[in-house]
PDB file of C-alpha atoms in Angstrom:
ATOM      1  CA  UNK R 240      72.438  94.063  80.366  1.00 41.00           C
ATOM      2  CA  UNK R 241      72.616  97.821  79.642  1.00 40.00           C
ATOM      3  CA  UNK R 242      69.344  99.749  79.500  1.00 38.00           C
ATOM      4  CA  UNK R 243      68.727 101.149  76.036  1.00 36.00           C
ATOM      5  CA  UNK R 244      68.474 104.891  75.654  1.00 38.00           C
ATOM      6  CA  UNK R 245      70.322 105.748  78.872  1.00 33.00           C
ATOM      7  CA  UNK R 246      73.923 106.815  79.524  1.00 36.00           C
ATOM      8  CA  UNK R 247      75.398 106.147  82.954  1.00 37.00           C
ATOM      9  CA  UNK R 248      77.535 109.070  84.129  1.00 42.00           C
ATOM     10  CA  UNK R 249      80.301 108.997  86.717  1.00 47.00           C
ATOM     11  CA  UNK R 250      79.788 111.095  89.892  1.00 47.00           C
ATOM     12  CA  UNK R 251      82.256 113.694  88.593  1.00 51.00           C
ATOM     13  CA  UNK R 252      80.525 113.844  85.197  1.00 49.00           C
ATOM     14  CA  UNK R 253      77.119 114.250  86.875  1.00 48.00           C
ATOM     15  CA  UNK R 254      78.487 117.050  89.055  1.00 49.00           C
ATOM     16  CA  UNK R 255      80.014 118.782  86.049  1.00 51.00           C
ATOM     17  CA  UNK R 256      76.835 118.428  84.000  1.00 47.00           C
ATOM     18  CA  UNK R 257      74.622 119.884  86.739  1.00 48.00           C
ATOM     19  CA  UNK R 258      77.029 122.700  87.478  1.00 50.00           C
ATOM     20  CA  UNK R 259      77.447 123.519  83.797  1.00 46.00           C
ATOM     21  CA  UNK R 260      73.675 123.852  83.384  1.00 43.00           C
ATOM     22  CA  UNK R 261      73.580 126.286  86.305  1.00 46.00           C
ATOM     23  CA  UNK R 262      76.386 128.320  84.722  1.00 46.00           C
ATOM     24  CA  UNK R 263      74.543 128.480  81.401  1.00 43.00           C
ATOM     25  CA  UNK R 264      71.293 129.436  83.138  1.00 40.00           C
ATOM     26  CA  UNK R 265      73.010 132.234  85.076  1.00 44.00           C
ATOM     27  CA  UNK R 266      74.664 133.525  81.924  1.00 44.00           C
ATOM     28  CA  UNK R 267      71.362 133.504  80.052  1.00 43.00           C
ATOM     29  CA  UNK R 268      69.601 135.449  82.812  1.00 42.00           C
ATOM     30  CA  UNK R 269      72.295 138.124  83.044  1.00 41.00           C
ATOM     31  CA  UNK R 270      71.902 141.612  81.656  1.00 38.00           C
ATOM     32  CA  UNK R 271      73.371 142.782  78.379  1.00 38.00           C
ATOM     33  CA  UNK R 272      75.835 145.248  79.880  1.00 43.00           C
ATOM     34  CA  UNK R 273      79.484 144.581  79.110  1.00 37.00           C
ATOM     35  CA  UNK R 274      81.437 143.846  82.322  1.00 43.00           C
ATOM     36  CA  UNK R 275      84.208 146.266  83.312  1.00 45.00           C
ATOM     37  CA  UNK R 276      87.692 145.439  82.007  1.00 48.00           C
ATOM     38  CA  UNK R 277      90.251 143.965  84.443  1.00 54.00           C
ATOM     39  CA  UNK R 278      92.251 147.226  84.255  1.00 51.00           C
ATOM     40  CA  UNK R 279      89.295 149.186  85.647  1.00 55.00           C
ATOM     41  CA  UNK R 280      90.409 150.118  89.223  1.00 58.00           C
ATOM     42  CA  UNK R 281      86.843 149.537  90.429  1.00 66.00           C
ATOM     43  CA  UNK R 282      86.940 145.961  89.144  1.00 91.00           C
ATOM     44  CA  UNK R 283      89.667 143.685  90.529  1.00 97.00           C
ATOM     45  CA  UNK R 284      91.110 140.972  88.324  1.00 98.00           C
ATOM     46  CA  UNK R 285      88.941 137.881  88.773  1.00 98.00           C
ATOM     47  CA  UNK R 286      91.270 134.986  89.534  1.00 98.00           C
ATOM     48  CA  UNK R 287      90.431 131.333  90.079  1.00 98.00           C
ATOM     49  CA  UNK R 288      93.201 129.345  91.793  1.00 98.00           C
ATOM     50  CA  UNK R 289      93.072 125.572  92.095  1.00 98.00           C
ATOM     51  CA  UNK R 290      94.971 124.646  95.266  1.00 97.00           C
ATOM     52  CA  UNK R 291      95.277 126.321  98.650  1.00 97.00           C
ATOM     53  CA  UNK R 292      98.957 127.019  97.972  1.00 98.00           C
ATOM     54  CA  UNK R 293      98.631 128.706  94.582  1.00 98.00           C
ATOM     55  CA  UNK R 294      95.646 130.681  95.904  1.00 98.00           C
ATOM     56  CA  UNK R 295      97.888 132.008  98.690  1.00 98.00           C
ATOM     57  CA  UNK R 296     100.621 132.897  96.185  1.00 99.00           C
ATOM     58  CA  UNK R 297      98.033 134.619  93.967  1.00 98.00           C
ATOM     59  CA  UNK R 298      96.793 136.735  96.877  1.00 98.00           C
ATOM     60  CA  UNK R 299     100.334 137.768  97.793  1.00 98.00           C
ATOM     61  CA  UNK R 300     101.209 138.717  94.206  1.00 98.00           C
ATOM     62  CA  UNK R 301      97.842 140.271  93.397  1.00 98.00           C
ATOM     63  CA  UNK R 302      97.181 142.133  96.622  1.00 98.00           C
ATOM     64  CA  UNK R 303      94.094 144.339  96.449  1.00 97.00           C
ATOM     65  CA  UNK R 304      94.186 144.272  92.625  1.00 98.00           C
ATOM     66  CA  UNK R 305      92.751 140.747  92.502  1.00 98.00           C
ATOM     67  CA  UNK R 306      89.773 138.797  93.769  1.00 98.00           C
ATOM     68  CA  UNK R 307      90.744 135.139  94.248  1.00 98.00           C
ATOM     69  CA  UNK R 308      88.268 132.246  94.174  1.00 98.00           C
ATOM     70  CA  UNK R 309      89.982 129.162  95.640  1.00 98.00           C
ATOM     71  CA  UNK R 310      88.686 125.815  94.393  1.00 97.00           C
ATOM     72  CA  UNK R 311      90.192 123.483  96.987  1.00 96.00           C
ATOM     73  CA  UNK R 312      89.292 124.058 100.616  1.00 94.00           C
ATOM     74  CA  UNK R 313      91.835 123.788 103.480  1.00 94.00           C
ATOM     75  CA  UNK R 314      92.832 120.263 104.537  1.00 87.00           C
ATOM     76  CA  UNK R 315      91.150 118.774 101.441  1.00 84.00           C
ATOM     77  CA  UNK R 316      93.188 116.311  99.425  1.00 78.00           C
ATOM     78  CA  UNK R 317      93.802 117.861  95.953  1.00 81.00           C
ATOM     79  CA  UNK R 318      93.731 114.392  94.416  1.00 72.00           C
ATOM     80  CA  UNK R 319      90.016 114.105  95.270  1.00 71.00           C
ATOM     81  CA  UNK R 320      87.993 117.080  94.117  1.00 85.00           C
ATOM     82  CA  UNK R 321      84.559 117.570  92.588  1.00 87.00           C
ATOM     83  CA  UNK R 322      83.521 121.077  91.480  1.00 90.00           C
ATOM     84  CA  UNK R 323      80.582 122.813  93.087  1.00 93.00           C
ATOM     85  CA  UNK R 324      78.157 125.001  91.096  1.00 96.00           C
ATOM     86  CA  UNK R 325      79.828 128.051  92.690  1.00 96.00           C
ATOM     87  CA  UNK R 326      83.224 126.838  91.466  1.00 97.00           C
ATOM     88  CA  UNK R 327      81.887 126.351  87.949  1.00 97.00           C
ATOM     89  CA  UNK R 328      80.368 129.831  87.948  1.00 97.00           C
ATOM     90  CA  UNK R 329      83.641 131.357  89.164  1.00 98.00           C
ATOM     91  CA  UNK R 330      85.632 129.543  86.470  1.00 98.00           C
ATOM     92  CA  UNK R 331      83.191 130.644  83.759  1.00 98.00           C
ATOM     93  CA  UNK R 332      83.566 134.304  84.812  1.00 98.00           C
ATOM     94  CA  UNK R 333      87.315 134.301  85.566  1.00 98.00           C
ATOM     95  CA  UNK R 334      89.840 136.586  83.893  1.00 98.00           C
ATOM     96  CA  UNK R 335      92.727 134.253  84.802  1.00 98.00           C
ATOM     97  CA  UNK R 336      92.962 130.709  86.120  1.00 98.00           C
ATOM     98  CA  UNK R 337      96.062 129.660  88.106  1.00 98.00           C
ATOM     99  CA  UNK R 338      97.022 126.010  88.609  1.00 98.00           C
ATOM    100  CA  UNK R 339      99.867 124.190  90.344  1.00 98.00           C
ATOM    101  CA  UNK R 340     100.605 121.994  87.345  1.00 97.00           C
ATOM    102  CA  UNK R 341     102.764 118.838  87.205  1.00 97.00           C
ATOM    103  CA  UNK R 342      99.532 116.884  86.704  1.00 94.00           C
ATOM    104  CA  UNK R 343      98.352 117.515  90.277  1.00 94.00           C
ATOM    105  CA  UNK R 344      94.900 118.702  89.139  1.00 95.00           C
ATOM    106  CA  UNK R 345      93.917 115.750  86.938  1.00 92.00           C
ATOM    107  CA  UNK R 346      90.304 116.936  87.050  1.00 93.00           C
ATOM    108  CA  UNK R 347      90.984 120.455  85.763  1.00 95.00           C
ATOM    109  CA  UNK R 348      90.734 120.100  81.980  1.00 95.00           C
ATOM    110  CA  UNK R 349      87.318 118.454  82.191  1.00 95.00           C
ATOM    111  CA  UNK R 350      86.136 121.102  84.653  1.00 96.00           C
ATOM    112  CA  UNK R 351      87.350 123.992  82.476  1.00 97.00           C
ATOM    113  CA  UNK R 352      85.634 122.491  79.439  1.00 96.00           C
ATOM    114  CA  UNK R 353      82.335 122.041  81.292  1.00 96.00           C
ATOM    115  CA  UNK R 354      82.468 125.634  82.576  1.00 97.00           C
ATOM    116  CA  UNK R 355      83.149 127.005  79.097  1.00 97.00           C
ATOM    117  CA  UNK R 356      86.241 128.915  80.221  1.00 98.00           C
ATOM    118  CA  UNK R 357      88.561 129.946  77.367  1.00 96.00           C
ATOM    119  CA  UNK R 358      90.745 132.514  79.130  1.00 97.00           C
ATOM    120  CA  UNK R 359      94.430 132.268  80.118  1.00 98.00           C
ATOM    121  CA  UNK R 360      95.580 129.406  82.337  1.00 98.00           C
ATOM    122  CA  UNK R 361      98.748 130.149  84.305  1.00 98.00           C
ATOM    123  CA  UNK R 362     100.763 126.996  85.029  1.00 98.00           C
ATOM    124  CA  UNK R 363     102.710 128.007  88.146  1.00 98.00           C
ATOM    125  CA  UNK R 364     105.137 125.099  87.712  1.00 98.00           C
ATOM    126  CA  UNK R 365     106.711 126.643  84.598  1.00 98.00           C
ATOM    127  CA  UNK R 366     110.427 127.129  85.175  1.00 98.00           C
ATOM    128  CA  UNK R 367     110.546 124.858  88.232  1.00 98.00           C
ATOM    129  CA  UNK R 368     112.922 121.906  88.028  1.00 98.00           C
ATOM    130  CA  UNK R 369     110.667 118.871  88.526  1.00 98.00           C
ATOM    131  CA  UNK R 370     111.973 115.815  90.361  1.00 96.00           C
ATOM    132  CA  UNK R 371     110.621 112.494  89.071  1.00 92.00           C
ATOM    133  CA  UNK R 372     107.167 113.857  88.243  1.00 95.00           C
ATOM    134  CA  UNK R 373     106.601 115.003  91.847  1.00 95.00           C
ATOM    135  CA  UNK R 374     103.909 117.737  91.910  1.00 96.00           C
ATOM    136  CA  UNK R 375     104.635 118.928  95.486  1.00 96.00           C
ATOM    137  CA  UNK R 376     106.910 121.688  94.216  1.00 98.00           C
ATOM    138  CA  UNK R 377     105.902 124.253  96.862  1.00 98.00           C
ATOM    139  CA  UNK R 378     107.870 122.527  99.642  1.00 98.00           C
ATOM    140  CA  UNK R 379     111.005 124.374  98.499  1.00 98.00           C
ATOM    141  CA  UNK R 380     110.641 128.156  99.035  1.00 98.00           C
ATOM    142  CA  UNK R 381     112.971 128.832  96.097  1.00 98.00           C
ATOM    143  CA  UNK R 382     110.490 127.019  93.841  1.00 98.00           C
ATOM    144  CA  UNK R 383     107.762 129.277  95.234  1.00 98.00           C
ATOM    145  CA  UNK R 384     109.780 132.314  94.111  1.00 98.00           C
ATOM    146  CA  UNK R 385     109.642 130.901  90.564  1.00 98.00           C
ATOM    147  CA  UNK R 386     105.931 130.175  90.916  1.00 99.00           C
ATOM    148  CA  UNK R 387     105.231 133.706  92.166  1.00 99.00           C
ATOM    149  CA  UNK R 388     107.163 135.189  89.225  1.00 98.00           C
ATOM    150  CA  UNK R 389     105.099 133.105  86.788  1.00 98.00           C
ATOM    151  CA  UNK R 390     101.876 134.226  88.455  1.00 99.00           C
ATOM    152  CA  UNK R 391     103.031 137.851  88.279  1.00 98.00           C
ATOM    153  CA  UNK R 392     103.591 137.533  84.517  1.00 98.00           C
ATOM    154  CA  UNK R 393     100.146 136.024  84.068  1.00 98.00           C
ATOM    155  CA  UNK R 394      98.464 138.817  86.019  1.00 98.00           C
ATOM    156  CA  UNK R 395     100.432 141.521  84.201  1.00 98.00           C
ATOM    157  CA  UNK R 396      99.474 140.061  80.810  1.00 98.00           C
ATOM    158  CA  UNK R 397      95.780 140.060  81.766  1.00 98.00           C
ATOM    159  CA  UNK R 398      95.927 143.446  83.497  1.00 98.00           C
ATOM    160  CA  UNK R 399      98.814 145.566  82.122  1.00 98.00           C
ATOM    161  CA  UNK R 400      97.644 148.663  83.953  1.00 97.00           C
ATOM    162  CA  UNK R 401      98.523 147.126  87.300  1.00 98.00           C
ATOM    163  CA  UNK R 402     101.768 145.423  86.229  1.00 98.00           C
ATOM    164  CA  UNK R 403     103.917 147.638  88.473  1.00 98.00           C
ATOM    165  CA  UNK R 404     101.811 146.761  91.529  1.00 98.00           C
ATOM    166  CA  UNK R 405     102.074 143.037  90.813  1.00 98.00           C
ATOM    167  CA  UNK R 406     105.844 143.340  90.473  1.00 98.00           C
ATOM    168  CA  UNK R 407     106.172 145.262  93.745  1.00 98.00           C
ATOM    169  CA  UNK R 408     104.040 142.692  95.568  1.00 98.00           C
ATOM    170  CA  UNK R 409     106.086 139.824  94.150  1.00 98.00           C
ATOM    171  CA  UNK R 410     109.395 141.441  95.134  1.00 98.00           C
ATOM    172  CA  UNK R 411     108.119 141.929  98.699  1.00 98.00           C
ATOM    173  CA  UNK R 412     106.970 138.297  98.839  1.00 98.00           C
ATOM    174  CA  UNK R 413     110.349 137.118  97.493  1.00 98.00           C
ATOM    175  CA  UNK R 414     112.054 138.749 100.481  1.00 98.00           C
ATOM    176  CA  UNK R 415     109.797 136.796 102.855  1.00 98.00           C
ATOM    177  CA  UNK R 416     110.526 133.554 100.989  1.00 98.00           C
ATOM    178  CA  UNK R 417     114.282 134.146 101.180  1.00 98.00           C
ATOM    179  CA  UNK R 418     113.992 134.777 104.913  1.00 98.00           C
ATOM    180  CA  UNK R 419     111.930 131.598 105.329  1.00 98.00           C
ATOM    181  CA  UNK R 420     114.484 129.565 103.374  1.00 98.00           C
ATOM    182  CA  UNK R 421     117.342 130.785 105.551  1.00 98.00           C
ATOM    183  CA  UNK R 422     115.428 130.145 108.775  1.00 98.00           C
ATOM    184  CA  UNK R 423     114.488 126.589 107.756  1.00 98.00           C
ATOM    185  CA  UNK R 424     118.105 125.771 106.845  1.00 98.00           C
ATOM    186  CA  UNK R 425     119.330 127.117 110.185  1.00 98.00           C
ATOM    187  CA  UNK R 426     116.793 125.057 112.158  1.00 98.00           C
ATOM    188  CA  UNK R 427     117.474 121.826 110.255  1.00 98.00           C
ATOM    189  CA  UNK R 428     121.209 122.264 110.810  1.00 98.00           C
ATOM    190  CA  UNK R 429     120.526 122.186 114.569  1.00 97.00           C
ATOM    191  CA  UNK R 430     119.477 118.525 114.225  1.00 97.00           C
ATOM    192  CA  UNK R 431     122.360 116.006 114.486  1.00 96.00           C
ATOM    193  CA  UNK R 432     123.161 114.715 110.985  1.00 95.00           C
ATOM    194  CA  UNK R 433     122.456 111.084 111.915  1.00 95.00           C
ATOM    195  CA  UNK R 434     118.918 111.993 113.043  1.00 95.00           C
ATOM    196  CA  UNK R 435     117.823 113.851 109.909  1.00 97.00           C
ATOM    197  CA  UNK R 436     115.592 111.015 108.672  1.00 96.00           C
ATOM    198  CA  UNK R 437     111.908 111.239 107.764  1.00 95.00           C
ATOM    199  CA  UNK R 438     108.981 108.856 107.461  1.00 94.00           C
ATOM    200  CA  UNK R 439     105.791 110.608 106.338  1.00 92.00           C
ATOM    201  CA  UNK R 440     102.180 109.784 105.476  1.00 84.00           C
ATOM    202  CA  UNK R 441     102.880 109.939 101.742  1.00 82.00           C
ATOM    203  CA  UNK R 442     105.739 110.966  99.500  1.00 87.00           C
ATOM    204  CA  UNK R 443     104.998 114.708  99.549  1.00 92.00           C
ATOM    205  CA  UNK R 444     108.173 116.249 100.940  1.00 95.00           C
ATOM    206  CA  UNK R 445     110.837 115.363  98.385  1.00 95.00           C
ATOM    207  CA  UNK R 446     111.640 118.971  97.457  1.00 98.00           C
ATOM    208  CA  UNK R 447     111.951 119.884 101.152  1.00 98.00           C
ATOM    209  CA  UNK R 448     114.220 116.904 101.815  1.00 97.00           C
ATOM    210  CA  UNK R 449     116.443 117.725  98.852  1.00 97.00           C
ATOM    211  CA  UNK R 450     116.714 121.407  99.727  1.00 98.00           C
ATOM    212  CA  UNK R 451     117.556 120.913 103.420  1.00 98.00           C
ATOM    213  CA  UNK R 452     119.550 117.658 103.162  1.00 97.00           C
ATOM    214  CA  UNK R 453     117.316 115.237 105.032  1.00 97.00           C
ATOM    215  CA  UNK R 454     117.068 111.501 104.278  1.00 96.00           C
ATOM    216  CA  UNK R 455     113.769 109.998 103.147  1.00 95.00           C
ATOM    217  CA  UNK R 456     113.338 106.576 104.763  1.00 95.00           C
ATOM    218  CA  UNK R 457     109.830 105.823 103.517  1.00 91.00           C
ATOM    219  CA  UNK R 458     106.144 106.743 103.530  1.00 89.00           C
ATOM    220  CA  UNK R 459     102.927 105.110 104.733  1.00 86.00           C
ATOM    221  CA  UNK R 460     101.430 105.664 101.270  1.00 79.00           C
ATOM    222  CA  UNK R 461     104.119 104.667  98.740  1.00 66.00           C
ATOM    223  CA  UNK R 462     103.246 107.284  96.141  1.00 52.00           C
ATOM    224  CA  UNK R 463     102.848 110.994  95.314  1.00 58.00           C
ATOM    225  CA  UNK R 464      99.122 110.173  95.045  1.00 55.00           C
ATOM    226  CA  UNK R 465      97.246 109.563  98.313  1.00 52.00           C
ATOM    227  CA  UNK R 466      94.982 106.944  96.701  1.00 55.00           C
ATOM    228  CA  UNK R 467      97.778 104.333  96.742  1.00 56.00           C
ATOM    229  CA  UNK R 468      98.061 101.808  99.581  1.00 65.00           C
ATOM    230  CA  UNK R 469     100.824  99.736 101.167  1.00 66.00           C
ATOM    231  CA  UNK R 470     100.685  95.966 100.822  1.00 74.00           C
ATOM    232  CA  UNK R 471     101.204  93.806 103.916  1.00 81.00           C
ATOM    233  CA  UNK R 472     104.774  93.089 102.813  1.00 85.00           C
ATOM    234  CA  UNK R 473     105.478  96.771 102.249  1.00 82.00           C
ATOM    235  CA  UNK R 474     104.201  97.524 105.757  1.00 85.00           C
ATOM    236  CA  UNK R 475     106.513  94.937 107.317  1.00 90.00           C
ATOM    237  CA  UNK R 476     109.416  96.149 105.172  1.00 91.00           C
ATOM    238  CA  UNK R 477     108.798  99.750 106.265  1.00 91.00           C
ATOM    239  CA  UNK R 478     108.654  98.749 109.936  1.00 94.00           C
ATOM    240  CA  UNK R 479     111.944  96.876 109.547  1.00 95.00           C
ATOM    241  CA  UNK R 480     113.524  99.855 107.804  1.00 94.00           C
ATOM    242  CA  UNK R 481     112.381 102.234 110.536  1.00 95.00           C
ATOM    243  CA  UNK R 482     113.938 100.007 113.180  1.00 95.00           C
ATOM    244  CA  UNK R 483     117.163  99.496 111.207  1.00 96.00           C
ATOM    245  CA  UNK R 484     117.735 103.184 110.444  1.00 95.00           C
ATOM    246  CA  UNK R 485     116.886 104.499 113.886  1.00 94.00           C
ATOM    247  CA  UNK R 486     114.140 106.852 112.698  1.00 95.00           C
ATOM    248  CA  UNK R 487     112.996 109.021 115.602  1.00 94.00           C
ATOM    249  CA  UNK R 488     109.407 109.689 114.509  1.00 95.00           C
ATOM    250  CA  UNK R 489     106.715 109.127 111.903  1.00 95.00           C
ATOM    251  CA  UNK R 490     104.991 112.289 110.680  1.00 95.00           C
ATOM    252  CA  UNK R 491     101.291 112.225 109.876  1.00 92.00           C
ATOM    253  CA  UNK R 492      99.648 114.872 107.679  1.00 91.00           C
ATOM    254  CA  UNK R 493      96.742 117.147 108.535  1.00 89.00           C
ATOM    255  CA  UNK R 494      94.775 116.256 105.384  1.00 80.00           C
ATOM    256  CA  UNK R 495      95.118 112.481 105.867  1.00 83.00           C
ATOM    257  CA  UNK R 496      93.842 110.112 108.578  1.00 80.00           C
ATOM    258  CA  UNK R 497      96.639 109.045 110.971  1.00 84.00           C
ATOM    259  CA  UNK R 498      95.306 105.542 111.727  1.00 85.00           C
ATOM    260  CA  UNK R 499      97.772 103.573 109.565  1.00 85.00           C
ATOM    261  CA  UNK R 500     100.710 105.740 110.635  1.00 88.00           C
ATOM    262  CA  UNK R 501      99.825 105.139 114.284  1.00 91.00           C
ATOM    263  CA  UNK R 502      99.614 101.370 113.736  1.00 90.00           C
ATOM    264  CA  UNK R 503     103.031 101.320 112.064  1.00 92.00           C
ATOM    265  CA  UNK R 504     104.438 103.542 114.791  1.00 93.00           C
ATOM    266  CA  UNK R 505     103.259 101.113 117.486  1.00 93.00           C
ATOM    267  CA  UNK R 506     104.773  98.156 115.640  1.00 93.00           C
ATOM    268  CA  UNK R 507     108.058  99.966 115.041  1.00 94.00           C
ATOM    269  CA  UNK R 508     108.170 101.432 118.550  1.00 94.00           C
ATOM    270  CA  UNK R 509     108.522 105.065 117.485  1.00 94.00           C
ATOM    271  CA  UNK R 510     106.591 108.267 118.125  1.00 92.00           C
ATOM    272  CA  UNK R 511     103.875 109.291 115.653  1.00 94.00           C
ATOM    273  CA  UNK R 512     103.405 113.045 115.243  1.00 95.00           C
ATOM    274  CA  UNK R 513      99.702 113.657 114.559  1.00 92.00           C
ATOM    275  CA  UNK R 514      96.772 115.833 115.597  1.00 91.00           C
ATOM    276  CA  UNK R 515      97.550 119.547 115.873  1.00 91.00           C
ATOM    277  CA  UNK R 516     101.235 118.815 115.300  1.00 94.00           C
ATOM    278  CA  UNK R 517     100.636 116.958 112.018  1.00 94.00           C
ATOM    279  CA  UNK R 518     102.478 118.277 108.987  1.00 95.00           C
ATOM    280  CA  UNK R 519     100.740 120.246 106.265  1.00 95.00           C
ATOM    281  CA  UNK R 520     101.577 118.370 103.079  1.00 93.00           C
ATOM    282  CA  UNK R 521      99.074 118.630 100.226  1.00 92.00           C
ATOM    283  CA  UNK R 522      97.028 121.497 101.653  1.00 94.00           C
ATOM    284  CA  UNK R 523      97.200 124.586 103.799  1.00 96.00           C
ATOM    285  CA  UNK R 524      95.142 124.590 106.981  1.00 95.00           C
ATOM    286  CA  UNK R 525      92.049 126.648 107.770  1.00 95.00           C
ATOM    287  CA  UNK R 526      92.204 130.270 108.886  1.00 96.00           C
ATOM    288  CA  UNK R 527      93.586 130.528 112.410  1.00 96.00           C
ATOM    289  CA  UNK R 528      95.520 127.258 112.186  1.00 96.00           C
ATOM    290  CA  UNK R 529      99.306 126.838 112.218  1.00 96.00           C
ATOM    291  CA  UNK R 530      99.190 126.275 108.460  1.00 97.00           C
ATOM    292  CA  UNK R 531      96.809 129.033 107.382  1.00 97.00           C
ATOM    293  CA  UNK R 532      99.348 130.522 104.941  1.00 98.00           C
ATOM    294  CA  UNK R 533     102.284 129.064 103.050  1.00 98.00           C
ATOM    295  CA  UNK R 534     104.823 130.868 105.245  1.00 98.00           C
ATOM    296  CA  UNK R 535     103.097 129.645 108.411  1.00 98.00           C
ATOM    297  CA  UNK R 536     102.797 126.110 107.031  1.00 98.00           C
ATOM    298  CA  UNK R 537     106.503 125.754 106.321  1.00 98.00           C
ATOM    299  CA  UNK R 538     107.453 127.295 109.663  1.00 98.00           C
ATOM    300  CA  UNK R 539     105.106 124.887 111.487  1.00 98.00           C
ATOM    301  CA  UNK R 540     106.366 121.885 109.516  1.00 98.00           C
ATOM    302  CA  UNK R 541     109.989 122.776 110.224  1.00 98.00           C
ATOM    303  CA  UNK R 542     109.465 123.368 113.941  1.00 98.00           C
ATOM    304  CA  UNK R 543     107.540 120.085 114.219  1.00 97.00           C
ATOM    305  CA  UNK R 544     110.207 118.102 112.339  1.00 97.00           C
ATOM    306  CA  UNK R 545     113.111 119.652 114.244  1.00 97.00           C
ATOM    307  CA  UNK R 546     111.512 119.149 117.675  1.00 96.00           C
ATOM    308  CA  UNK R 547     110.618 115.528 116.941  1.00 96.00           C
ATOM    309  CA  UNK R 548     113.995 114.593 115.445  1.00 95.00           C
ATOM    310  CA  UNK R 549     115.860 116.246 118.319  1.00 93.00           C
ATOM    311  CA  UNK R 550     113.588 114.600 120.860  1.00 86.00           C
ATOM    312  CA  UNK R 551     112.321 117.912 122.202  1.00 70.00           C
ATOM    313  CA  UNK R 552     108.683 117.674 121.058  1.00 58.00           C
ATOM    314  CA  UNK R 553     106.049 118.541 123.659  1.00 51.00           C
TER     315      UNK R 553
END
């Protein structure tokens, strides 16, 4: 029987409530001076970016004109996030907030409301052709060019005085993305056509597969969302499909435990790529890792896939 006079809050709601109180307290204790405008060269544009990927894009577009607070940490699943007091404070004080979009950050609206943020929110997915509601749009470098252009527009609108710098940074980043796209295509083409088949931890690489003409055989988690699980029948069906199609390897992901993938790999009799060679799917890796930036992540993923499918992995 419910206890009268009490409201039971979810863990996320409790986190938001506590963090919001800290934000309000900090605001109340602050001085009365008006903060410098974003166009002030001494004050960089304060940007909050949700995921590791859009934070990386924001840094490349913004350069030294922006200060980026990244909500999600490296190798953290974006589907499972609870804001810290520091995150709430950063959101409350932000000039611009950048999100991936395509409903990846289901927690964002509630977090923004609790922080009291009413500034511009840049949806980096605007203009990207979405496939079946899949939020993993960054796995095609051409989509990232669209995302970077959208971020540039958002920064220029918030900080017109630095619009030319944002444009120059975006153009320079576009050149790197075009080079990456060409290099990935060249490497994938070196794999025999009948071996270009992928089984991954979860269904996160659809845009990559479409762009570079690989075949998706299946995933350990049968969903865009990592909270889903395979049934016993789905496991046996996937094992049978792996055997029937001659898949060369199963690819684990750095932000997900490899245990189930390894069990399926043993049953199917195929190699499981895990550990340091695991793919970066939902998140970039930490500084110093093979996936520390978007460009490094896609290069690592491609080299790992190509080596495994060609049978040349270390």
